[in-house]
XYZ file of C-alpha atoms in Angstrom:
535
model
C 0.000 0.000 0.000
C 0.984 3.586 -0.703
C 2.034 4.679 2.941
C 2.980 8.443 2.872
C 3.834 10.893 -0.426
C 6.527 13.621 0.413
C 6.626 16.918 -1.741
C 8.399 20.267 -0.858
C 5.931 22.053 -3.221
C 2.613 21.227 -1.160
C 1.177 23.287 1.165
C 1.862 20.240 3.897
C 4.789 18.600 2.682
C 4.364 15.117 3.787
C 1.046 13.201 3.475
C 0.189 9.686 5.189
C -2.325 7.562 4.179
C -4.249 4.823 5.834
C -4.820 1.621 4.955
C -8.120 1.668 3.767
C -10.353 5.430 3.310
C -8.341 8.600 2.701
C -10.169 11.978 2.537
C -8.735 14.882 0.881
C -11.014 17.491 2.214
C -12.156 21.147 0.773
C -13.780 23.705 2.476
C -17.374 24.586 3.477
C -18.100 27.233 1.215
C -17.148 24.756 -1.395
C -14.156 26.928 -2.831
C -12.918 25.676 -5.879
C -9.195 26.012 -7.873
C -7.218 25.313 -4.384
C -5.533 22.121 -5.817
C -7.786 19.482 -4.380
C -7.744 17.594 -7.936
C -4.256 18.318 -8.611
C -3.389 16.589 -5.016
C -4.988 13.849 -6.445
C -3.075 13.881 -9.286
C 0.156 13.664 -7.736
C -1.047 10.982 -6.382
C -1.774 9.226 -9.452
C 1.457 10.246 -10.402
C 3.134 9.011 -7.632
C 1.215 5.476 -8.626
C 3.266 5.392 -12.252
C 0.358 8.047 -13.714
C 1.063 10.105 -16.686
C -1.906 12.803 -16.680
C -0.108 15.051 -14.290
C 2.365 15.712 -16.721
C 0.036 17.134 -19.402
C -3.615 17.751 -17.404
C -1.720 19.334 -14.477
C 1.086 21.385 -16.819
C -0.376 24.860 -15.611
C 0.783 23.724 -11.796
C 4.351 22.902 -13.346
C 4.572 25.989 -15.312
C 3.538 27.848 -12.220
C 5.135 26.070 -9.708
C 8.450 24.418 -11.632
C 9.646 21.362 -11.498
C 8.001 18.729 -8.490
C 9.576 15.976 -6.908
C 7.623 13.339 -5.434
C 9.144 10.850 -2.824
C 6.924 7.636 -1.745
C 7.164 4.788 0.480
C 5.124 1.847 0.255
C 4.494 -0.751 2.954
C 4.621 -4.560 1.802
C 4.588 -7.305 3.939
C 5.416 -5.228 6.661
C 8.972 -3.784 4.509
C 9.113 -0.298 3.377
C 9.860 0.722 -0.349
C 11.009 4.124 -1.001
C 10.901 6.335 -4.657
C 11.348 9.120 -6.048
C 10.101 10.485 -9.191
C 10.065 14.085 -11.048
C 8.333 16.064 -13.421
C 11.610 16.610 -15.409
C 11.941 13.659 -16.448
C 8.801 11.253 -15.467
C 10.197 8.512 -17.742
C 12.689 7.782 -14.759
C 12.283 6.523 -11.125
C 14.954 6.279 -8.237
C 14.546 3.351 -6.637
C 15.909 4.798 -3.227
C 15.516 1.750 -1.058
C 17.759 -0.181 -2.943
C 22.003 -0.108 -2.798
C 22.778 3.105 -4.727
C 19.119 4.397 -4.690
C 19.605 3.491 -8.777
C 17.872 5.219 -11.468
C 15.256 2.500 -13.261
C 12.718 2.926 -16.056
C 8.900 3.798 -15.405
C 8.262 0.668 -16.754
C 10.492 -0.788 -14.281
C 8.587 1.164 -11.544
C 5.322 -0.364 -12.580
C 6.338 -3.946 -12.884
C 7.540 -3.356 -9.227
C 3.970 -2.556 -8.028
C 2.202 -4.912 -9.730
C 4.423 -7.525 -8.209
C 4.213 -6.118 -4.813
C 0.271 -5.519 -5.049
C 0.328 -9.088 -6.000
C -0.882 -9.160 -9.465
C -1.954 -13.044 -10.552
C 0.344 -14.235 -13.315
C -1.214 -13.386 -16.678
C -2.943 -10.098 -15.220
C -3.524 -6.783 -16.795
C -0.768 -4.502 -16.631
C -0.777 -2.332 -12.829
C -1.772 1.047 -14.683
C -4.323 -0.934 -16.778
C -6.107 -2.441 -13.870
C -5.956 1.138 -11.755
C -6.460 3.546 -14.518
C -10.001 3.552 -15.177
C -11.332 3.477 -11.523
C -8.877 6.796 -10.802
C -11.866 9.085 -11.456
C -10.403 12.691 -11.608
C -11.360 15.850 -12.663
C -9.803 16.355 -16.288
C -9.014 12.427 -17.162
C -12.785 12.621 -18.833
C -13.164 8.930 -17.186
C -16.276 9.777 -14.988
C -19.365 9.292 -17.710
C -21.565 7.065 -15.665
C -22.772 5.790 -18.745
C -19.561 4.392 -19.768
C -17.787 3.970 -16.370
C -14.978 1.438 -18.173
C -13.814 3.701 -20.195
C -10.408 4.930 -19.300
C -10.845 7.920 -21.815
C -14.261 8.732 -23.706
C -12.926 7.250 -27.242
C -11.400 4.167 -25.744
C -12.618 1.072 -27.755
C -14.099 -1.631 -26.636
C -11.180 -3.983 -28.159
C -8.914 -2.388 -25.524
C -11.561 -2.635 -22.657
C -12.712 -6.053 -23.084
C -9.024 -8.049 -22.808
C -8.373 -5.741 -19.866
C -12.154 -6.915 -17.985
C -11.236 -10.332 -18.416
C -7.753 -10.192 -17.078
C -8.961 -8.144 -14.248
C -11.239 -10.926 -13.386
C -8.824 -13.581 -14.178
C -10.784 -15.195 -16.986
C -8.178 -14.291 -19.781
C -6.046 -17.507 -18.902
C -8.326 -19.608 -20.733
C -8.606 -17.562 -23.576
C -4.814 -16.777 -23.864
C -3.925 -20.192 -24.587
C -6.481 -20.295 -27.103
C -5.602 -16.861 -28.771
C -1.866 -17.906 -28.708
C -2.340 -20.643 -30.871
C -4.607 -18.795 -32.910
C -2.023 -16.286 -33.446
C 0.038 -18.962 -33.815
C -1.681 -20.673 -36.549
C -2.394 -17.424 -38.423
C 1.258 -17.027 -38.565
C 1.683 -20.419 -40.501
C -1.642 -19.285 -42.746
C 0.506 -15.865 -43.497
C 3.515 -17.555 -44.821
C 1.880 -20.530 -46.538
C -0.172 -17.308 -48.486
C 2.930 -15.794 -48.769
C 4.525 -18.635 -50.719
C 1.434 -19.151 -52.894
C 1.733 -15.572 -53.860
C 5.088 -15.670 -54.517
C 4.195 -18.555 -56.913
C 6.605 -20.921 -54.707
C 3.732 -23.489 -54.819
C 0.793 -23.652 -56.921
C -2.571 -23.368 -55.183
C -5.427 -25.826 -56.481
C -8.963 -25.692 -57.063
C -10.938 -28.905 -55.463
C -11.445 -29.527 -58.996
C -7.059 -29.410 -59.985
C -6.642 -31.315 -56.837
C -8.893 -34.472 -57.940
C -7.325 -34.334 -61.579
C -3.585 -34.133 -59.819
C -4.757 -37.320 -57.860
C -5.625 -39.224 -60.719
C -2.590 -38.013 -62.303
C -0.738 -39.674 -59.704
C -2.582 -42.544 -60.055
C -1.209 -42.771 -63.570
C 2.293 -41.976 -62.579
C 2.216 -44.292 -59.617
C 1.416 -47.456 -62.326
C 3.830 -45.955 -65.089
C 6.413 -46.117 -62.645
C 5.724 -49.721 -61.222
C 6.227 -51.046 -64.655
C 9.594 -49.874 -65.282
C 10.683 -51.148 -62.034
C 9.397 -54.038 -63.100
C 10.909 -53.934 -66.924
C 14.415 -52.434 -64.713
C 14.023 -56.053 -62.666
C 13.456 -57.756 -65.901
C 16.284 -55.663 -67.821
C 19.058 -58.237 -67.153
C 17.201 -61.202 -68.257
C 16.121 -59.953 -71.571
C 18.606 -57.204 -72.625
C 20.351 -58.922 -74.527
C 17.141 -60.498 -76.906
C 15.624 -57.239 -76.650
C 19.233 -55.266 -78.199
C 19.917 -59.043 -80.821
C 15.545 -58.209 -82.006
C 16.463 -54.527 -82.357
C 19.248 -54.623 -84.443
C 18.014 -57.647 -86.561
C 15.446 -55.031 -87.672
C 17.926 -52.162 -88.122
C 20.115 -53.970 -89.888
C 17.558 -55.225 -92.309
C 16.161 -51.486 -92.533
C 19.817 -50.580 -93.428
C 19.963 -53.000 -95.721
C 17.052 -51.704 -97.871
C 18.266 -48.238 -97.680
C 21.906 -49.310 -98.891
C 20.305 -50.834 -101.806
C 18.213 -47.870 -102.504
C 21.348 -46.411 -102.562
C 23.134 -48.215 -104.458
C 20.261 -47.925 -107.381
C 19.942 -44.289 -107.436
C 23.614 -43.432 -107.688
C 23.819 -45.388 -110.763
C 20.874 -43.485 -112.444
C 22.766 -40.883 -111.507
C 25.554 -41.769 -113.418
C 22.688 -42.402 -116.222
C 22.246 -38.645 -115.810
C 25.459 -37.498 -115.700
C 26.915 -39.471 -118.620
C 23.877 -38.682 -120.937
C 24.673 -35.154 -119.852
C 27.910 -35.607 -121.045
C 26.935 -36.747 -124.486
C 25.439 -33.715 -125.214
C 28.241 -32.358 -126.440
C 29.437 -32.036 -130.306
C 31.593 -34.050 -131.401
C 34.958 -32.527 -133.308
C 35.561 -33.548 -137.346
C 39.303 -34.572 -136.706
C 37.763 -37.672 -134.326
C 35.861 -38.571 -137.264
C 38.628 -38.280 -139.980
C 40.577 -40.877 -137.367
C 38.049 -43.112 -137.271
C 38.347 -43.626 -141.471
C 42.438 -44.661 -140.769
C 41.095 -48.111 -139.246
C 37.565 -48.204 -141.049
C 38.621 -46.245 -144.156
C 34.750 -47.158 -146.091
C 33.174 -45.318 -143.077
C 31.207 -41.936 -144.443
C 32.525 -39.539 -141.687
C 30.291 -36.852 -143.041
C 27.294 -39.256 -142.069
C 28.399 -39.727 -138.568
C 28.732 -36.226 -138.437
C 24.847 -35.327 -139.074
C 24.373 -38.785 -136.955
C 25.776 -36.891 -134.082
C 24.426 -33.463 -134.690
C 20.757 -35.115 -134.210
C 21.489 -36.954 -131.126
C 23.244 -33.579 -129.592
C 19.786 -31.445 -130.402
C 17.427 -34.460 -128.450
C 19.908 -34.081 -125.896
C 19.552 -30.406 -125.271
C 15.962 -30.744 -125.681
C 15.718 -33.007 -122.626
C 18.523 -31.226 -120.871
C 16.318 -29.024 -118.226
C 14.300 -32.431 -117.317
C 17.954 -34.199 -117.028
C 19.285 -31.844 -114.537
C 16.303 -31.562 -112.411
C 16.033 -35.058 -112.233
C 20.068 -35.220 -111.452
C 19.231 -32.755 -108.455
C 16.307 -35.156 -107.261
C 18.305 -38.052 -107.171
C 21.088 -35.994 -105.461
C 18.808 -34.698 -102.591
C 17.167 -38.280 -102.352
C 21.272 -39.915 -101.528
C 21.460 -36.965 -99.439
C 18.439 -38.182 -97.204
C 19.455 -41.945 -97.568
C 22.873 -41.042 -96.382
C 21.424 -39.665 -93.264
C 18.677 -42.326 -92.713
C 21.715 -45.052 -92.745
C 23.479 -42.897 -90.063
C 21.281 -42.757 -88.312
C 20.920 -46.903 -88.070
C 24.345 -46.693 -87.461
C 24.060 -44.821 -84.394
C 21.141 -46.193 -83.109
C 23.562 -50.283 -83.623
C 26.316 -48.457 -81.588
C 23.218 -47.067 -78.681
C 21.755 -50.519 -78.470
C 25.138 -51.974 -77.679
C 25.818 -49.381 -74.761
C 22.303 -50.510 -73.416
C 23.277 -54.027 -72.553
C 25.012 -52.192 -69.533
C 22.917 -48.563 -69.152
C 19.457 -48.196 -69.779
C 19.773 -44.921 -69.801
C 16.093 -44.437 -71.552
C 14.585 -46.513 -68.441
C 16.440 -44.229 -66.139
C 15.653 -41.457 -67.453
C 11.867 -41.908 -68.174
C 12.329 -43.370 -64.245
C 13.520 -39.472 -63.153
C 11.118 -37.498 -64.814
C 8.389 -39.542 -63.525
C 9.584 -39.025 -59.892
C 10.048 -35.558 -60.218
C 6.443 -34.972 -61.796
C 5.281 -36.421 -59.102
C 6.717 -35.166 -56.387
C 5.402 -31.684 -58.073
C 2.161 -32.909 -57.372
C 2.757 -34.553 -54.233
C 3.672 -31.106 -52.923
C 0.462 -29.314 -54.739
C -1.746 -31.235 -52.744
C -0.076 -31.557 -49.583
C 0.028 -27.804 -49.352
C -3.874 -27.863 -50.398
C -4.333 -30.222 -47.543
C -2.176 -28.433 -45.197
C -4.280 -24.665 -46.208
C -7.516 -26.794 -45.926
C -6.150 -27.547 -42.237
C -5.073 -24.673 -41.279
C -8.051 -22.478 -42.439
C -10.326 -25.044 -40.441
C -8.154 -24.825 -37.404
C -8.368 -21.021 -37.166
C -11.896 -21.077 -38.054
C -12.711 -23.875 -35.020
C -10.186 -21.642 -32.983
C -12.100 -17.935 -33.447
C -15.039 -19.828 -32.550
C -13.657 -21.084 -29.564
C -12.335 -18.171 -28.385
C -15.712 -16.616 -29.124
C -17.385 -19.301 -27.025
C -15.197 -18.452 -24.392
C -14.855 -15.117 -24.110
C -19.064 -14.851 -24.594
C -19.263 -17.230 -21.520
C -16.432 -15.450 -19.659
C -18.022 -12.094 -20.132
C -21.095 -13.238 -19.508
C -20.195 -14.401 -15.920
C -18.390 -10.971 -14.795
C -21.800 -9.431 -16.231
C -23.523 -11.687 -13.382
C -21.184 -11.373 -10.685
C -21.080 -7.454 -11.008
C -24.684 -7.174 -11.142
C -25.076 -9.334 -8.045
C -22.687 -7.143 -6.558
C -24.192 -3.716 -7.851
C -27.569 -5.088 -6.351
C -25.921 -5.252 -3.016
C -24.275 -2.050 -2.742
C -27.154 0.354 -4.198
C -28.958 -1.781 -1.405
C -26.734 -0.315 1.091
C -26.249 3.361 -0.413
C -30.546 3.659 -0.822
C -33.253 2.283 1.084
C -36.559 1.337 0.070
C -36.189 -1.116 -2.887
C -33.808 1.231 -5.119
C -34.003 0.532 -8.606
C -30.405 -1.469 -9.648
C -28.239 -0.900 -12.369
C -27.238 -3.796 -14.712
C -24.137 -4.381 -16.829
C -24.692 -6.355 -20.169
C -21.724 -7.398 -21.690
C -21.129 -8.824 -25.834
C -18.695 -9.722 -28.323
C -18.295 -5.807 -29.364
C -19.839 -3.786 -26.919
C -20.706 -3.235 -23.507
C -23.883 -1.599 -22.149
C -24.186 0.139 -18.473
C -27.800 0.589 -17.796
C -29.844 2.701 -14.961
C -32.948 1.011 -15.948
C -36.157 3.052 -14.659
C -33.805 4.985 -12.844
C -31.988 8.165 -14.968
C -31.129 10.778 -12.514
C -27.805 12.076 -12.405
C -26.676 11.290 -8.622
C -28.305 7.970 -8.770
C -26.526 7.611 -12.216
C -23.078 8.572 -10.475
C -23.822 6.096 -7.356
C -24.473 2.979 -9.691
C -20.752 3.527 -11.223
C -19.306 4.073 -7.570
C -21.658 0.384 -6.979
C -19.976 -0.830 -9.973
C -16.125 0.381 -8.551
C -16.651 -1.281 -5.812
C -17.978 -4.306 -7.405
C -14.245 -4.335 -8.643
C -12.469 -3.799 -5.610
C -14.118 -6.680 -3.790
C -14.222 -9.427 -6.413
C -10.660 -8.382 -8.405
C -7.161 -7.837 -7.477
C -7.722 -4.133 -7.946
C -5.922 -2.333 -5.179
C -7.013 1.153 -4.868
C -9.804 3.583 -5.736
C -9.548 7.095 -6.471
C -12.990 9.347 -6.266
C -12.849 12.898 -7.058
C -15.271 15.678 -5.770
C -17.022 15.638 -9.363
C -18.299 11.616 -8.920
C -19.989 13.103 -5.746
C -21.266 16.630 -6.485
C -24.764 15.246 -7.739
C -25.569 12.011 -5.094
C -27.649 13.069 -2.497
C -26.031 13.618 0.913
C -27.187 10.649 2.746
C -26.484 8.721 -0.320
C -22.819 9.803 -0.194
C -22.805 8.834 3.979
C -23.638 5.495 3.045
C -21.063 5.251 0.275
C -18.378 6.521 2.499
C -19.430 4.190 5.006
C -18.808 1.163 2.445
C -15.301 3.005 1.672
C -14.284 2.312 5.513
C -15.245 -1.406 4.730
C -12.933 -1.955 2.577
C -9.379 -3.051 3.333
C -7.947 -1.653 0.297
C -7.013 1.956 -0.037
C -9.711 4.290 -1.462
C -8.574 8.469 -1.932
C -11.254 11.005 -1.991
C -12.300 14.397 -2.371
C -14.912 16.051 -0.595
C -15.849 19.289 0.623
C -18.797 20.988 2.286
C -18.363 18.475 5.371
C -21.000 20.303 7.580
C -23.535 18.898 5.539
C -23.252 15.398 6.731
C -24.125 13.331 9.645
C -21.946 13.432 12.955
C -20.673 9.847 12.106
C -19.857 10.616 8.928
C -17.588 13.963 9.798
C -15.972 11.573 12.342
C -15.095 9.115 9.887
C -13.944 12.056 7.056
C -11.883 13.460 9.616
C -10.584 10.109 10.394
C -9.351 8.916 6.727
C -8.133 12.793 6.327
C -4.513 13.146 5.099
C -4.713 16.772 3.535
C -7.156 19.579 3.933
C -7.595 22.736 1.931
C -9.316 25.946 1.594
C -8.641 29.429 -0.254
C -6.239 30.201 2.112
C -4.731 26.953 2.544
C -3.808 26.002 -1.210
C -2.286 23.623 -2.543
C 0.847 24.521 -4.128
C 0.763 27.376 -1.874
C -0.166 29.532 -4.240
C -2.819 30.478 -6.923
C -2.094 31.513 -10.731
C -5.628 32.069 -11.598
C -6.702 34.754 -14.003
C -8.442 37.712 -12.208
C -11.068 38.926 -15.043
């Protein structure tokens, strides 16, 4: 518990607190700007609070820079800080060898260990800052009283209700491996964008199946021709080349035919030409009766039919020529395919190779649908998963809803008599509602929320309270007697503001004067001085 607060700038530099109710009391006349909510600030500054800082910056401009020290009593051992407006991001631990400088994070993880936080809890300031009800936080609309500012969302208040009330265990585990199992449905997407693997359709993932099918018995009989390949190699290669050597043998005579037309060609070709008088005169020295000149016109005929036929000749030479060209090739070709079948008594390289494409077509598709099956499995798991969690969390909230109400019931019991009308809370997947039923006015409207902050202190690990004067300014006085009454109940630490005492009951002056720690008037301010504006 926060024991005592020391501060040179206040008008009483040292305030101690009680265990339970603390009263910072104003005057009668019900003077206002004296510092009563900036006390309280301090306060929640000296608790690892930020809003002095920035909704109390016309007391540091005015005053300078503030120094708070505070001791805390745990387990009967005192813990001493020290923290300044200069630089609120730090804390001196000053009980501790060195009094070293720590973070304000630091600081807070220290008090919600002390205050004895359950593991998995909200965070200390998360837990404390909504029920620290102060003039300028804006956290005081009894129509939203969870609301640690008015545009808080609900996504921030609903974790932070079911942590308070220790039901966010059982939802943590399952919105771990939710998160969990989104991250594995991020990177799978991620690698199907990429085009890493290829999604399918339901409809591509039955025609890979029966694809596989067909690779699966493609495959089995080459391992079974690869078992067989020893036996019959050697018939299957003799078989083989019995029939390319007779194919060869066709070709080579093919060959052998159409190169002598070709010579056919070429000679008649030849003959074309005209034939010189001395060869004829020669031929009379061994056949001297032989009428050259006859021979002569005998050879000029033949030479014009040959030059007739001359264009068909040489296209028919080129036909032939192309035709060797292509038989040529086609016997090569045998050739190679004698030398190949010899290699294959030892390598089956074919078998092999058919073998390898095979397996890696279908490990393409193994992997296709395995990461179909895998998305299919994942998208169901996070689908079962949000439901879960939305099971839970429904049936979570739903039991805080009826253990506050419960508790609301009893305390407007105690705070009005005569069958008081009692405020429900109604709590849903995105929303929460805080109702005042037949009841709307203001004070009573202001009373429910108190109802509802001490709902929190009694059945959570939520260690203090902080009312301001404005949660009390429209609850009718014997109203607020019977409130302050339940404060004293309480063994945890509640801090008020309240002025106009004389209004109230002798018991109830007793017991303000009791939890007092500071008390202030126009005279009596504050900071010891005032900076308002005289108009």
């Amino acid at each position: 518990m926060l024991k005592e607060l020391r501060c040179s700038n206040l008008i009483q530099e040292k305030l101690e607190f009680n265990d339970g109710f603390n009263a910072l009391v104003g005057p009668d006349d019900g003077a206002n700007s004296i510092g009563k909510s900036s006390v309280l600030m301090l306060i929640d500054f000296s608790l690892a609070g930020d809003d002095f800082i920035s909704l109390c910056s016309d007391t540091i401009e005015n005053v300078g820079i503030i120094t708070v020290e505070m001791d805390f009593i745990f387990k009967d051992e005192k813990y001493s800080f020290s923290r300044s407006t200069n630089d609120p991001k730090m804390v001196r631990f000053l009980s501790e060898k060195g009094m070293p400088e720590k973070t304000i994070d630091d600081y807070r993880n220290f008090l919600k260990e002390h205050y004895c936080f359950p593991e998995g809890g909200a965070s200390f300031r998360g837990t404390v800052n909504p029920f620290f009800r102060i003039w300028g936080k804006d956290n005081y609309n009894p129509n939203k009283p969870l609301n640690s500012f008015p545009s808080e969302p609900y996504s921030n208040i609903k974790p932070n209700i079911l942590k308070v009330f220790s039901f966010y265990n059982a939802v943590k585990e399952l919105v771990k491996e939710k998160k969990s199992t989104d991250a594995k449905k991020k990177i799978l997407k991620g690698a199907f964008d990429e085009g890493y693997i290829k999604p399918l359709t339901k409809k591509e993932k039955d025609k890979s199946q029966k694809r596989l099918l067909e690779i699966e018995s493609e495959m089995e009989t080459i391992k079974n021709s690869i078992e067989n390949y020893a036996i019959n190699a050697e018939q299957i290669v003799n078989d083989e080349n019995l029939k390319l050597k007779s194919e060869k043998d066709v070709l080579l005579n093919s060959l052998v035919h159409i190169k002598n037309r070709l010579k056919r060609i070429e000679v008649n070709l030849d003959y074309g030409s005209t034939i010189n008088k001395k060869h004829f005169e020669k031929l009379t020295a061994y056949f001297p009766d032989v009428d050259s000149l006859k021979l002569a016109k005998v050879d000029q005929f033949h030479s014009g039919v040959t030059k007739i036929l001359k264009a068909e000749l040489r296209e028919e030479k080129n036909l032939l020529e192309d035709r060797i060209k292509s038989l040529e090739i086609e016997i090569n070709s045998i050739d190679e395919k004698l030398l190949e079948s010899v290699s294959m008594l030892d390598k089956p390289y074919g078998i092999v190779d058919k073998m390898l494409e095979l397996s890696v077509e279908e490990k393409g598709l193994r992997d296709q649908i395995r990461f179909k099956d895998i998305k299919s499995t994942i998208d169901t798991k996070v689908g079962i998963l949000s439901k879960q969690i939305t099971e839970k969390v429904a049936t979570s909230l739903e039991e805080i809803g009826n253990t506050l109400n419960l508790s609301m019931s009893e305390y407007i019991g105690k705070f009005y008599e005569d069958s008081p009308v009692i405020p429900s809370i109604i709590f849903s997947e995105t929303r929460y509602d805080f109702s005042h039923n037949d009841d709307t006015g203001t004070g009573k409207a202001y009373a429910n929320m108190i109802a509802m902050d001490m709902s929190f202190i009694e059945k959570t690990y939520l260690p203090i309270l902080i009312h301001d004067l404005i949660v009390f300014s429209n609850i009718e006085d014997h109203a607020i007697e019977e409130i302050f009454n339940v404060y004293a109940t309480t063994d945890k630490q509640t801090f008020i503001a309240i002025d106009k005492l004389s209004r109230f009951n002798k018991k109830t002056k007793m017991l303000v004067k009791t939890g007092e720690f500071l008390s202030l008037d126009s005279k009596r301010l504050a900071f010891k001085k005032s900076w308002k504006k005289i108009s």
